[in-house]
Coordinates of C-alpha atoms in Angstrom, one line a residue:
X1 CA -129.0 -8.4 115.8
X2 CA -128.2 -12.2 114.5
X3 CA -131.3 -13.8 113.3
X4 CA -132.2 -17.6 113.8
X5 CA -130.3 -17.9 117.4
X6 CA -131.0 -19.7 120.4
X7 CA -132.0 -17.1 123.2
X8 CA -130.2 -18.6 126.6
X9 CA -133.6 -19.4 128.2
X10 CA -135.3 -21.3 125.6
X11 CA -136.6 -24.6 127.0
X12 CA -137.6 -22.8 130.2
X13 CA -141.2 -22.6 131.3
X14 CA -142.1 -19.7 133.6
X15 CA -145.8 -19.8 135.1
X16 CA -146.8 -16.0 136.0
X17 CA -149.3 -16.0 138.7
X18 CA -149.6 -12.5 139.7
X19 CA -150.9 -8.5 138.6
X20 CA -149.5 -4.7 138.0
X21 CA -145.4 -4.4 137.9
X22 CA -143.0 -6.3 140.1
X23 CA -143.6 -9.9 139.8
X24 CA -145.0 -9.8 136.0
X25 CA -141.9 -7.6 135.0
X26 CA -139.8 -10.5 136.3
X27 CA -141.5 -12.9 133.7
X28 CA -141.2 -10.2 130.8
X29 CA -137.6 -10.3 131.6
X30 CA -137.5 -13.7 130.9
X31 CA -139.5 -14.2 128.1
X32 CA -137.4 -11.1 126.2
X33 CA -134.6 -14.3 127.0
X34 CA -136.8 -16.8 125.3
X35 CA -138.4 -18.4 128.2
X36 CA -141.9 -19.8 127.3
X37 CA -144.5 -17.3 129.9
X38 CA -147.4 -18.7 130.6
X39 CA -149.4 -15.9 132.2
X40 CA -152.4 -16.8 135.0
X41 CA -155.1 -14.1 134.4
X42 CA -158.2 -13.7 136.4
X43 CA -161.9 -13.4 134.2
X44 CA -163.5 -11.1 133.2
X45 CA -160.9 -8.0 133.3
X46 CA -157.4 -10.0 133.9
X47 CA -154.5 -8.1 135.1
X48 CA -155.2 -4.7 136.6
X49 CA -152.1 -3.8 134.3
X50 CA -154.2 -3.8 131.3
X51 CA -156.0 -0.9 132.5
X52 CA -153.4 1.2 134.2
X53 CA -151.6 4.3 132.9
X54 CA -151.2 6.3 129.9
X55 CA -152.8 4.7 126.7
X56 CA -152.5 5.4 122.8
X57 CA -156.0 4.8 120.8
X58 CA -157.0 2.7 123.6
X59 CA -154.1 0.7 124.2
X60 CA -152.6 1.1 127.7
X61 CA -148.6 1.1 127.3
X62 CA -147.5 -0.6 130.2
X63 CA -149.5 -3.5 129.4
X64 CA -148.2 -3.6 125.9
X65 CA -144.8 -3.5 126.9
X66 CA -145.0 -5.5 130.0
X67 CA -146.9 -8.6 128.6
X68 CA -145.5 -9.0 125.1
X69 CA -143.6 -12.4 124.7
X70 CA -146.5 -13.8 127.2
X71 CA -149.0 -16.8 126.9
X72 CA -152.7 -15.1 128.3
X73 CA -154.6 -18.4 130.1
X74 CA -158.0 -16.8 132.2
X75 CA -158.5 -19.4 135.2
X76 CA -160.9 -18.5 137.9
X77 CA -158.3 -19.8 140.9
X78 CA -161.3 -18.7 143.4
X79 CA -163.0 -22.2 142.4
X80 CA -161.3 -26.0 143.4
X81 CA -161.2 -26.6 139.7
X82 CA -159.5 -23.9 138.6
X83 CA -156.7 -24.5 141.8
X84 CA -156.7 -28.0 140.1
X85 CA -155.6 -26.7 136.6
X86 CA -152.8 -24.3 138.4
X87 CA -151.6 -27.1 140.0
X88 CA -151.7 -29.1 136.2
X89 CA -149.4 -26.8 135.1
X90 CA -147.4 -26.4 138.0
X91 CA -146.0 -29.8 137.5
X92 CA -145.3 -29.0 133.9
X93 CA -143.3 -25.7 134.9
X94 CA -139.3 -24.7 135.4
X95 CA -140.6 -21.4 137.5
X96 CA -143.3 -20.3 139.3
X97 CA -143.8 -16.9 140.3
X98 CA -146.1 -15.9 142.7
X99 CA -146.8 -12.5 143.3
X100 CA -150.6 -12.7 144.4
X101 CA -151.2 -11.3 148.3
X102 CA -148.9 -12.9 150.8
X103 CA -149.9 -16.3 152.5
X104 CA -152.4 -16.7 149.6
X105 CA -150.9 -19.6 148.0
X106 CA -150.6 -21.1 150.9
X107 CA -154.1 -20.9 151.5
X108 CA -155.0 -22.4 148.2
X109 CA -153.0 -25.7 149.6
X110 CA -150.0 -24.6 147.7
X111 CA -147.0 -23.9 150.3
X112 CA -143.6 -23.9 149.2
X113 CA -143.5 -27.4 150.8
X114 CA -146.1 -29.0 148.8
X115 CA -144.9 -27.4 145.6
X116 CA -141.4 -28.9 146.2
X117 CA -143.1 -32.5 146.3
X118 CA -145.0 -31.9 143.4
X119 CA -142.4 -31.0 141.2
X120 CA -138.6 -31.6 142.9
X121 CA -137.3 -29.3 140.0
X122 CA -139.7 -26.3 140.5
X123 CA -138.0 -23.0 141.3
X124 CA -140.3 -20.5 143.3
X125 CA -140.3 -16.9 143.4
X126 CA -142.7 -15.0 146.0
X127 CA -142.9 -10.9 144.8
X128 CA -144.0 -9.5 148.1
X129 CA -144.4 -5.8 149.5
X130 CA -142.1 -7.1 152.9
X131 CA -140.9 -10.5 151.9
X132 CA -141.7 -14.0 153.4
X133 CA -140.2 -13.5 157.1
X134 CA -140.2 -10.6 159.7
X135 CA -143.4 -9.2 161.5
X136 CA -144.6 -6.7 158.2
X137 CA -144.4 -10.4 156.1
X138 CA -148.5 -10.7 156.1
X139 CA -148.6 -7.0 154.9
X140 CA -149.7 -6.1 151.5
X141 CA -147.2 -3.3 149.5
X142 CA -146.7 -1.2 146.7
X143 CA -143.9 1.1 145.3
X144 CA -144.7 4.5 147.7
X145 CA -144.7 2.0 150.2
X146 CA -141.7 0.0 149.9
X147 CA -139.9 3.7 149.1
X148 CA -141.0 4.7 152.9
X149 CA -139.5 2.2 154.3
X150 CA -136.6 1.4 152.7
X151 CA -135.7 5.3 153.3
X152 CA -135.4 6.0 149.7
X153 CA -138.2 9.0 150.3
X154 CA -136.4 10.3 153.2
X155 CA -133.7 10.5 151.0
X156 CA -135.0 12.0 147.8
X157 CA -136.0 16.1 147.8
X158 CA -134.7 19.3 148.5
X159 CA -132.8 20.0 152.2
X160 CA -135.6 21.8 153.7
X161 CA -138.6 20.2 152.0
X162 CA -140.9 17.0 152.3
X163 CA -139.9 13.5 151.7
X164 CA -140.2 12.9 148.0
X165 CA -141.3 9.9 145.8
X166 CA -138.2 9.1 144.1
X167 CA -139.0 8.9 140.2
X168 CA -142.3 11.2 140.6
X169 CA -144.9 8.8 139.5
X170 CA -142.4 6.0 137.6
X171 CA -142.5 3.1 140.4
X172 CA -139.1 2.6 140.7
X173 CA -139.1 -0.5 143.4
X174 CA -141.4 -2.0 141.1
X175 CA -138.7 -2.1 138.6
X176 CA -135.6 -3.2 140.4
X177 CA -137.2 -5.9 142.5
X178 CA -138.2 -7.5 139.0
X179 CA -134.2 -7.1 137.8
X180 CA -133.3 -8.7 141.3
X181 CA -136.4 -11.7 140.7
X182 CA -134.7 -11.9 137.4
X183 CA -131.7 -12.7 138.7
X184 CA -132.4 -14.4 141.5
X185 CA -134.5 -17.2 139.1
X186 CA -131.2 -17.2 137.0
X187 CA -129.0 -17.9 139.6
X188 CA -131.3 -20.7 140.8
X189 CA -131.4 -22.3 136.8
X190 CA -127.7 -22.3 137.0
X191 CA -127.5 -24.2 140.3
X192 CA -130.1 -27.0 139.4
X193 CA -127.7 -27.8 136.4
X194 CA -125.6 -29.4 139.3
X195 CA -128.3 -30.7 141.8
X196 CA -131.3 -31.1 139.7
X197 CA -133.6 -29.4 142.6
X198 CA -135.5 -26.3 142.7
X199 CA -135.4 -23.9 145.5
X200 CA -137.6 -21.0 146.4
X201 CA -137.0 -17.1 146.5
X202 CA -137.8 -14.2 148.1
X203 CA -137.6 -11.0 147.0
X204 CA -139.3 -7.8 148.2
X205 CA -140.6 -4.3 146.9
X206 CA -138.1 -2.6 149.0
X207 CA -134.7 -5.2 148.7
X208 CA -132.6 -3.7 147.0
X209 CA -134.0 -0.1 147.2
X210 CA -133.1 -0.5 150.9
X211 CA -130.1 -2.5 149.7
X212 CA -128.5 0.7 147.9
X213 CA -129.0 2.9 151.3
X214 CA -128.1 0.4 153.2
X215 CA -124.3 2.3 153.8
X216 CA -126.3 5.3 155.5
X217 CA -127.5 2.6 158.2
X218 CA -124.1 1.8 158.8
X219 CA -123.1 5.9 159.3
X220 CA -125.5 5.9 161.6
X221 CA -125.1 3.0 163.6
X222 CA -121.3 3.7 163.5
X223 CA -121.8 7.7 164.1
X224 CA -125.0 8.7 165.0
X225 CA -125.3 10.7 162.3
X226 CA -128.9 10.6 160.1
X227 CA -127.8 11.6 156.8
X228 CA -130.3 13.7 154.8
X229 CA -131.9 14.9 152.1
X230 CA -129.1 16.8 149.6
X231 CA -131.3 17.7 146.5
X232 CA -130.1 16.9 143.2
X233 CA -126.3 16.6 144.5
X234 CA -124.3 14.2 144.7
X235 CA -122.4 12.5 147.8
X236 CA -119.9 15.1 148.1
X237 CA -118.0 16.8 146.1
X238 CA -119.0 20.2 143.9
X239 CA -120.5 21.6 141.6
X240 CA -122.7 18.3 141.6
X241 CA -126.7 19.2 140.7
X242 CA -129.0 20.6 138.2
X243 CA -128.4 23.6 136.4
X244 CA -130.6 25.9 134.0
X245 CA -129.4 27.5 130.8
X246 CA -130.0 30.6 129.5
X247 CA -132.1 28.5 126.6
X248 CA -134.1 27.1 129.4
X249 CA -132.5 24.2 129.1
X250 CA -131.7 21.6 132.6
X251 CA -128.5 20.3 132.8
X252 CA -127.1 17.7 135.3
X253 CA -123.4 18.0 136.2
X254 CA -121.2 16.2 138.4
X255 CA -117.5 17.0 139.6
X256 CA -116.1 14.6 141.4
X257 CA -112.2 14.5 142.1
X258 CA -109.7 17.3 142.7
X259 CA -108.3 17.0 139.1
X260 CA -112.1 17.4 137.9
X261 CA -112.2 20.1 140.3
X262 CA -109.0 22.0 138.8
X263 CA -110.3 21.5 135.1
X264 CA -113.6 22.6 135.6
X265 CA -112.8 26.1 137.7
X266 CA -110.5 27.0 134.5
X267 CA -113.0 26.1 131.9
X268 CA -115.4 28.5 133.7
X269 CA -113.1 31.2 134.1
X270 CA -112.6 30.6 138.0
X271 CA -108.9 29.8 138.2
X272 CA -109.0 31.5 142.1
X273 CA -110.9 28.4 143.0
X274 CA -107.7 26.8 142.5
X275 CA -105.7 28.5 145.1
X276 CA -108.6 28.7 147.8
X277 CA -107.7 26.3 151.1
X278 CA -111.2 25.4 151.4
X279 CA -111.4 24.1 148.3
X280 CA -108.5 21.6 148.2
X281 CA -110.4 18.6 148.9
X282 CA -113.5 16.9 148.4
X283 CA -114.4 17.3 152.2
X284 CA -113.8 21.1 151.9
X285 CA -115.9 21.5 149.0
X286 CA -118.8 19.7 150.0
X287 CA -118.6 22.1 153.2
X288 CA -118.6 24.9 151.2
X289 CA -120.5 23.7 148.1
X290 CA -123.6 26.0 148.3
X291 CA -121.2 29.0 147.0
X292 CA -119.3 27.0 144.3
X293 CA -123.0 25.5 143.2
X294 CA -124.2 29.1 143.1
X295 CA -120.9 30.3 141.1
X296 CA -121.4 27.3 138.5
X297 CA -125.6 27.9 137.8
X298 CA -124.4 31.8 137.4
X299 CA -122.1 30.3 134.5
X300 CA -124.4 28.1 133.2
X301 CA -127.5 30.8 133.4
X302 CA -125.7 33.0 130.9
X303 CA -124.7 30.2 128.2
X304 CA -126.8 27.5 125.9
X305 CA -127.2 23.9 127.2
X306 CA -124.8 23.3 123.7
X307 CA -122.5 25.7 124.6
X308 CA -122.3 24.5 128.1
X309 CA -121.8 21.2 127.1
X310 CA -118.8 21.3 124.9
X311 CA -116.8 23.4 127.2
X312 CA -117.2 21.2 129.9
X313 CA -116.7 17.4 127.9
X314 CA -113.9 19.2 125.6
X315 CA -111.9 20.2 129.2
X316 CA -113.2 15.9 130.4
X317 CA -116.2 16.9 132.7
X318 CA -119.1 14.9 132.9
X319 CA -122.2 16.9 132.1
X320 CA -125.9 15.8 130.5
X321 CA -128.6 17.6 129.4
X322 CA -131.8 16.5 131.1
X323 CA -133.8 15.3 128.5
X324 CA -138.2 14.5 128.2
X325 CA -139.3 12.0 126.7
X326 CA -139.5 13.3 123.8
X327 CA -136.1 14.4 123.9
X328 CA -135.1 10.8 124.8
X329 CA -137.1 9.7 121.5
X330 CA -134.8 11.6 119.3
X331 CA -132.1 11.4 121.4
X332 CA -129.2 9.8 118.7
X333 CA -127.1 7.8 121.7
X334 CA -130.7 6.2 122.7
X335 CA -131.3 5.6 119.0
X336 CA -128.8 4.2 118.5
X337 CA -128.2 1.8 121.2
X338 CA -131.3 1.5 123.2
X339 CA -134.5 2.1 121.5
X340 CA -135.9 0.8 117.8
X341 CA -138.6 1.0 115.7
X342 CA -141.0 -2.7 115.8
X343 CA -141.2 -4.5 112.7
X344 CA -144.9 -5.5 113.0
X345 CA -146.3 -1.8 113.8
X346 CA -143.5 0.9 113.9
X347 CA -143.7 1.7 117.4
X348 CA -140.2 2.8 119.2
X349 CA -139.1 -0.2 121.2
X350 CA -136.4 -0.1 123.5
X351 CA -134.0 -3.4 123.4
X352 CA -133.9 -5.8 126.0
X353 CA -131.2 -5.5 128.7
X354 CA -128.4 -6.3 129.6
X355 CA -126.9 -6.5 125.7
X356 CA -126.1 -10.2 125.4
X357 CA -123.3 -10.3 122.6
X358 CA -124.1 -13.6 121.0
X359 CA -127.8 -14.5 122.5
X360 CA -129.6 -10.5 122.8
X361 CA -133.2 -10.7 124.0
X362 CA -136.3 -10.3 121.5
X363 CA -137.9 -6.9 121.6
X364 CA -140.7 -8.2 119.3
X365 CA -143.6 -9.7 120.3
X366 CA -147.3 -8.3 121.2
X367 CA -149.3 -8.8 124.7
X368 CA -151.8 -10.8 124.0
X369 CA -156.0 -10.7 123.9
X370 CA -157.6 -11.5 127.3
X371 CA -157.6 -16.1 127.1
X372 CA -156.1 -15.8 123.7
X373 CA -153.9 -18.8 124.2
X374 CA -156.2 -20.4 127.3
X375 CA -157.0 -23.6 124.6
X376 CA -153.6 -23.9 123.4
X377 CA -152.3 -24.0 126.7
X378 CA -154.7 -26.5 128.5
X379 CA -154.5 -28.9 125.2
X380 CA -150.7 -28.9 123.7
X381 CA -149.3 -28.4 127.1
X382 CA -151.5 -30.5 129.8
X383 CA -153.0 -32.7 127.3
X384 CA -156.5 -31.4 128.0
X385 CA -158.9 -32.9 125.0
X386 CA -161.4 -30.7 123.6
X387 CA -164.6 -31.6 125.9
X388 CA -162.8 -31.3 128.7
X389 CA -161.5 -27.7 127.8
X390 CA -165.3 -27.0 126.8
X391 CA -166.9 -28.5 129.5
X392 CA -164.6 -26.0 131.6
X393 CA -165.4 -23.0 129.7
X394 CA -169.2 -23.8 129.8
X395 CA -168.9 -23.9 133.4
X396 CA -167.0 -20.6 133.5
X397 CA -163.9 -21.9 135.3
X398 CA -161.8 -20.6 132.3
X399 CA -162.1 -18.1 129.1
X400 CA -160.9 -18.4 125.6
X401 CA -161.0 -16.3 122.6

């Protein structure tokens, strides 16, 4: 990593109004680019992120990792006052982001209309459950959610079984809505370099979770057919799944093409396969894949996940072991590219993505103390003067360390 570099979104203020995953990992996305996050916390507790999840000698990790590289200002927004500061600072901001309940801005005297007017250059995001239009806008929405409706449950378990969560407890919409706020606030910088106005974006829990199915609505629309549930497997194609070794071990493989095909039923002793009619093409073998699936976890029961491997990457098969996480800690490809160890504490950081050859993000950085940087804000950025940042404190419209 080069030291003493520009990060590409230095210069770019992002105002975080908003709780938990989607709409605040959007902002940590940007401050890991060097913008400036300035993020709106409630008093008393803050975001309901500090207190969520797993937790290490009392420090819960998805707020550590979530809020580092962020400013913590406490503002009661329930109270004029506190409205009056937001809108301070809205006027001082490159990006807001607004994921509080839907229509709640707007309530507050904040509508994407009036924000345009009081700052022309002011690029909007609204993190929603359903988005801004269509009859389920006013709805609130989390991850299991947005997973219903986008079909990602009906598509994620075994043929015969229930719907399934898809990442078990990990909220996966969460996630990829904040990578497509991310971009869609990037996109937006790049076109005010030409028209010097903001714009405003919508992005919901279930976009692009819905966005990745969205060829199974066209099957069906075109067909008739409901495509369902297939387990670990892929498309089509076979052996595709997950496979146990005879060290107990869970493997994931995946053969694809009729070249793959060939290669793989030699390296595991099944040269017949070759001549077989049924299995000549994709189509065939996903027809017939429950006996070539069975015929591959009978090779794979009998062998080590090591010995497993080799025989199928040395013949060009793609194969992985399915790893915990702490398999993934020790793991020397994760190591190596994705994870490292934090200058300030030693704790195992993974790097910021995408890799950025000349500008990579900053990994460092810890989430700040409820307020810590309320003063600093309110007085370096909106020229507040001291009495006037006491006089708020001592009337409990915002906290400070």
């Amino acid at each position: 990593m080069q030291e003493d570099r520009r990060l590409p979104l230095e210069g770019i203020r992002v105002l975080e109004v908003g709780e938990l995953i989607a709409g605040p990992f959007t902002c940590t996305l940007l401050g890991e680019f060097g913008a400036d996050v300035i993020k709106i916390e409630r008093p008393k507790r803050g975001d309901l992120i500090r207190l969520f999840g797993p937790q290490t000698d009392g420090e819960f990790v998805y707020w550590s990792m979530l809020a580092r590289n962020k400013k913590s200002v406490v503002v009661d927004l329930n109270n004029t006052a506190g409205r009056a500061i937001l809108g301070d600072l809205i006027r001082q901001s490159d990006v807001l982001m607004d994921s509080l309940r839907p229509g709640l801005f707007d309530t507050w005297g904040f509508d994407d209309e009036t924000l345009q007017s009081m700052n022309p250059r002011l690029i909007t995001l609204h993190v929603s459950g359903f988005g801004r239009t269509g009859p389920y806008s006013s709805r609130p929405g989390y991850d299991p959610v947005a997973q219903a409706i986008s079909g990602l449950s009906y598509m994620t378990g075994d043929p015969n079984g229930p719907p399934m969560r898809a990442g078990g407890s990990i909220p996966v919409c969460d996630f990829t809505t904040s990578f497509l706020g991310a971009l869609g606030i990037c996109l937006a910088i790049i076109e005010r370099f030409s028209s010097e106005r903001g714009q405003v974006i919508d992005v919901a829990l279930y976009d692009l979770a819905f966005r990745v199915l969205a060829p199974l609505l066209t099957l069906y629309d075109r067909s008739g057919e409901v495509y369902g549930r297939h387990g670990n497997r892929s498309l089509g194609g076979g052996p595709t799944g997950h496979f146990r070794t005879k060290d107990d071990t869970w493997l994931a493989i995946s053969i694809q093409g009729d070249d793959q095909f060939d290669r793989c039923a030699r390296a595991i002793g099944r040269e017949d396969w070759t001549e077989k009619p049924e299995y000549q093409t994709i189509d065939s073998r996903t027809i017939h894949r429950e006996v070539i699936d069975g015929a591959m976890a009978d090779w794979v029961a009998v062998r080590t996940a090591e010995d497993v491997v080799d025989k199928l990457e040395s013949n060009g098969l793609v194969c992985g072991v399915i790893l915990t996480p702490a398999d993934a800690a020790q793991d020397p490809h994760l190591k190596s590219r994705s994870l490292h160890r934090s200058g300030t504490d030693g704790s195992l950081l993974p790097w910021p993505v995408p890799m950025l050859s000349c500008t990579p993000g900053q990994s460092e950085g810890r989430a700040p103390d409820l307020g810590e940087q309320t003063a600093e804000v309110l007085k370096q950025i909106l020229g507040y003067t001291d009495d006037r940042v006491e006089s708020l404190r001592s009337a409990g419209i915002i906290e400070m360390l």
